[in-house]
Short mmCIF file of C-alpha atoms and ligand atoms in Angstrom, two decimals:
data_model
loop_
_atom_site.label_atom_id
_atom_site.label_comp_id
_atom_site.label_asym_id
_atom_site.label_seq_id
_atom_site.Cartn_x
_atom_site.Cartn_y
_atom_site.Cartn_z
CA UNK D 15 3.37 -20.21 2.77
CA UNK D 16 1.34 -17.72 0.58
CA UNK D 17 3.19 -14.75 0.01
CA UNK D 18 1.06 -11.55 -0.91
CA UNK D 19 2.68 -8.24 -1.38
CA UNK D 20 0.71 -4.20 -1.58
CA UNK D 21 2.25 -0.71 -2.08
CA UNK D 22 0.82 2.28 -0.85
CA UNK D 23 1.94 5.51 1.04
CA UNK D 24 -0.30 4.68 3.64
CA UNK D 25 -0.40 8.02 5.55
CA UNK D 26 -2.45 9.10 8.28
CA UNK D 27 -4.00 5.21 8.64
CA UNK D 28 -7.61 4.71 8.20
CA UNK D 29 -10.63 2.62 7.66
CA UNK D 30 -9.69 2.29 3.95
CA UNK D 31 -6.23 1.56 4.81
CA UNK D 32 -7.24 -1.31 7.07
CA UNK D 33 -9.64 -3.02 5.06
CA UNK D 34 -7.43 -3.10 2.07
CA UNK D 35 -4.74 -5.05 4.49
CA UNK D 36 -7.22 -7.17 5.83
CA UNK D 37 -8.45 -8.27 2.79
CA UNK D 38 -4.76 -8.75 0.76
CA UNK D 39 -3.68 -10.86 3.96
CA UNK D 40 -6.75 -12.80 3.05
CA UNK D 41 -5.21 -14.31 0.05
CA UNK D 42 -2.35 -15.85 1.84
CA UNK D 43 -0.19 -16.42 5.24
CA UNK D 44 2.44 -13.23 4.51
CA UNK D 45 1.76 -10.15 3.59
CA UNK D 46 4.43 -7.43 3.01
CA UNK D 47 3.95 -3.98 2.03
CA UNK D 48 6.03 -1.49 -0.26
CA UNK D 49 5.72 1.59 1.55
CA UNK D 50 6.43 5.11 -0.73
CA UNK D 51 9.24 6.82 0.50
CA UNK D 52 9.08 10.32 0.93
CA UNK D 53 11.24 10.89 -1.98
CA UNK D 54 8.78 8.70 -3.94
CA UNK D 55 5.82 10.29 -2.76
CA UNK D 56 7.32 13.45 -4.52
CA UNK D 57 7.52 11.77 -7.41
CA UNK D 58 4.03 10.84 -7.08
CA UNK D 59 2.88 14.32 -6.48
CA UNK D 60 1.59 13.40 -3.11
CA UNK D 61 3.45 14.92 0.23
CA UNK D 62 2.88 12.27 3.42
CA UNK D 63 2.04 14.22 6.48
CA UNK D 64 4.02 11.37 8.71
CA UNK D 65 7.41 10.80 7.36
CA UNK D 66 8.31 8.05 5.86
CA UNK D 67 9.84 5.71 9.44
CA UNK D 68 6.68 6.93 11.18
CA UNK D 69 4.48 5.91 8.75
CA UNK D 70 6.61 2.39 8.88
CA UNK D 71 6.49 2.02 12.55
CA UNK D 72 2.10 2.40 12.21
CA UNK D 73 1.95 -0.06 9.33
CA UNK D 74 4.09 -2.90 11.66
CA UNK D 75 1.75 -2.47 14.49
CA UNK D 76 -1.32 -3.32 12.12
CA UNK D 77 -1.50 -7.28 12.52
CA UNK D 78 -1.84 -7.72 9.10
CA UNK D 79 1.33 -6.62 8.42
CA UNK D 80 3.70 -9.15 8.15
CA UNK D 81 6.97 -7.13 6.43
CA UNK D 82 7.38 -3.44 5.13
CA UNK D 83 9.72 -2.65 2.78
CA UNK D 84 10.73 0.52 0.84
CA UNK D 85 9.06 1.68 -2.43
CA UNK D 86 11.21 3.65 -4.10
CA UNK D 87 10.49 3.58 -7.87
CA UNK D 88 7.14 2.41 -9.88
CA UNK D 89 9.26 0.10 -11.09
CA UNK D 90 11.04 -2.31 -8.59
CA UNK D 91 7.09 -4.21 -8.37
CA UNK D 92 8.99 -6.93 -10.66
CA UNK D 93 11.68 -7.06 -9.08
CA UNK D 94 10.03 -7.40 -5.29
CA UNK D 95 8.00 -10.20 -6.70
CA UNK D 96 10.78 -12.04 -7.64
CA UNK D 97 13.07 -11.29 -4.38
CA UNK D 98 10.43 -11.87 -1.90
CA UNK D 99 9.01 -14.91 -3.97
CA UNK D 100 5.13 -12.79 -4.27
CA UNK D 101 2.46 -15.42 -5.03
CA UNK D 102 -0.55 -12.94 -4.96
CA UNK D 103 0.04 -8.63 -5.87
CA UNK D 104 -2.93 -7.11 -4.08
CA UNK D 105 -3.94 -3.54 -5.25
CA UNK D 106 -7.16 -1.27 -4.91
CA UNK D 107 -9.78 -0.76 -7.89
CA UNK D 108 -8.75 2.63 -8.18
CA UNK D 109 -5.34 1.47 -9.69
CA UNK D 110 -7.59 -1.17 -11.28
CA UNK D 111 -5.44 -2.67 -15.21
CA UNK D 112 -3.00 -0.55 -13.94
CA UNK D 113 -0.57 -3.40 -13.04
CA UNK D 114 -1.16 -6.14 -15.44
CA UNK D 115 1.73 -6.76 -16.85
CA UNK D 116 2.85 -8.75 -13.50
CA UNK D 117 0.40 -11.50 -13.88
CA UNK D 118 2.82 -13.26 -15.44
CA UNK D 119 5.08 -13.68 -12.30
CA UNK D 120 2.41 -14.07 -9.52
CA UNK D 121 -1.51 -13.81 -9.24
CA UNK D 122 -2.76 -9.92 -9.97
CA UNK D 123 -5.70 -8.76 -8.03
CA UNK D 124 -7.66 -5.27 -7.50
CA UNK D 125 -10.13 -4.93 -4.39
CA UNK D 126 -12.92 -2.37 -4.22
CA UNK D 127 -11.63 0.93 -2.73
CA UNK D 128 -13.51 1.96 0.59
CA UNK D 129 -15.91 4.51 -0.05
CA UNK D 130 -16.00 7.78 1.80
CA UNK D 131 -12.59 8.02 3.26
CA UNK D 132 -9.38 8.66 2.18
CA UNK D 133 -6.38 10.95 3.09
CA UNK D 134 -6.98 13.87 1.45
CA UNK D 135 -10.59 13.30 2.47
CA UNK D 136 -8.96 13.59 5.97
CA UNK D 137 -6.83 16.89 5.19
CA UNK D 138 -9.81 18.59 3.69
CA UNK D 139 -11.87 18.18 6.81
CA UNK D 140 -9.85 19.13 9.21
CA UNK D 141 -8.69 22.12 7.06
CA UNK D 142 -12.59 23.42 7.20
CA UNK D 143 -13.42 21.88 11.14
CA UNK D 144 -10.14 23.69 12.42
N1 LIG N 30 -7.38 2.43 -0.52
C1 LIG N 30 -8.65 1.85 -0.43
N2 LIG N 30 -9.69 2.59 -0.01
C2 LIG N 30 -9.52 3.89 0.31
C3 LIG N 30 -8.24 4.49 0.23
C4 LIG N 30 -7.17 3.73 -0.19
O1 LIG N 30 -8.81 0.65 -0.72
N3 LIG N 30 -10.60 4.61 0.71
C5 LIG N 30 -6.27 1.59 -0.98
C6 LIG N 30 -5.67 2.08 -2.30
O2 LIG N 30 -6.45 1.60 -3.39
C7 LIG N 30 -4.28 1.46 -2.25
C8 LIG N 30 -3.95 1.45 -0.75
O3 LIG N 30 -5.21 1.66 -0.06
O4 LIG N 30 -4.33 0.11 -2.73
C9 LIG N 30 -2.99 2.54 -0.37
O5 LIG N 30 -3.54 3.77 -0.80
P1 LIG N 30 -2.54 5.04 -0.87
O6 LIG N 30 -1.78 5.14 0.38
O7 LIG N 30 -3.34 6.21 -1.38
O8 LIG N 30 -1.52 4.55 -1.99
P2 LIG N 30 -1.33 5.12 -3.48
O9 LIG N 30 -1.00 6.55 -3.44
O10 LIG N 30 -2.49 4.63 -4.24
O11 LIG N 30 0.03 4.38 -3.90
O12 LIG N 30 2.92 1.77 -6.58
C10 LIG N 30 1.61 1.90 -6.05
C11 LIG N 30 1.46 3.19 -5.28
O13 LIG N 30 2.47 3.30 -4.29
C12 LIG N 30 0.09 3.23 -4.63
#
């Protein structure tokens, strides 16, 4: 059993999203997510507009998703590796070197972001269309 692990805030779900989880499940049978808590999303300058169970509860209905668990610090990756026995860390190219230094506890790879989409993509539109 491969074990592949992602983080994200994942909020308001879309293409991008899904073909970032597609594609991590790819490299093995179990794929579990660290999911930015709304605490941690402060921390990351970002503000989710689904809290943070909500955006849980969409993430587990995406049959990809195998296991979400809580990200509250940048640095608990090492430590989630090692708990949940990670054999592949999956991230997109825009966080691309960013997480090197864990290739030496499981496999590190960085996927091509989705062009054309993204969250604040999302906000910005419907700030204009509205
Ligand atoms: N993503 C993508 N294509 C997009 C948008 C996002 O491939 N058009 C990917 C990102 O590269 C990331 C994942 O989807 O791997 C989740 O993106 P965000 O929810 O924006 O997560 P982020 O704020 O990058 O948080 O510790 C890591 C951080 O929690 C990552």
């Amino acid at each position: 059993m491969k074990r592949v692990i992602t983080y994200g805030t994942f909020d308001l779900i879309h293409h991008g999203h899904i073909n970032i989880l597609r594609r991590a499940k790819e490299y093995g049978d179990y794929l579990i997510v660290g999911l930015s808590t709304d605490e941690f999303n402060e921390i990351k300058g970002k503000k989710a507009y689904y809290p943070y169970e909500e955006r849980k509860q969409i993430l587990e209905a995406i049959q990809y998703v195998d296991e979400v668990i809580p990200e509250t610090h940048w640095g608990q990756k090492k430590e989630d590796i090692n708990d949940h026995k990670i054999d592949v860390f999956v991230m997109g190219s825009d966080w691309e070197g960013k997480f090197d230094n864990l290739a030496q506890l499981c496999e590190v790879v960085y996927l091509p972001r989705t062009e054309g989409i993204s969250t604040s993509k999302i906000k910005a539109d419907l700030k204009v269309r509205i």
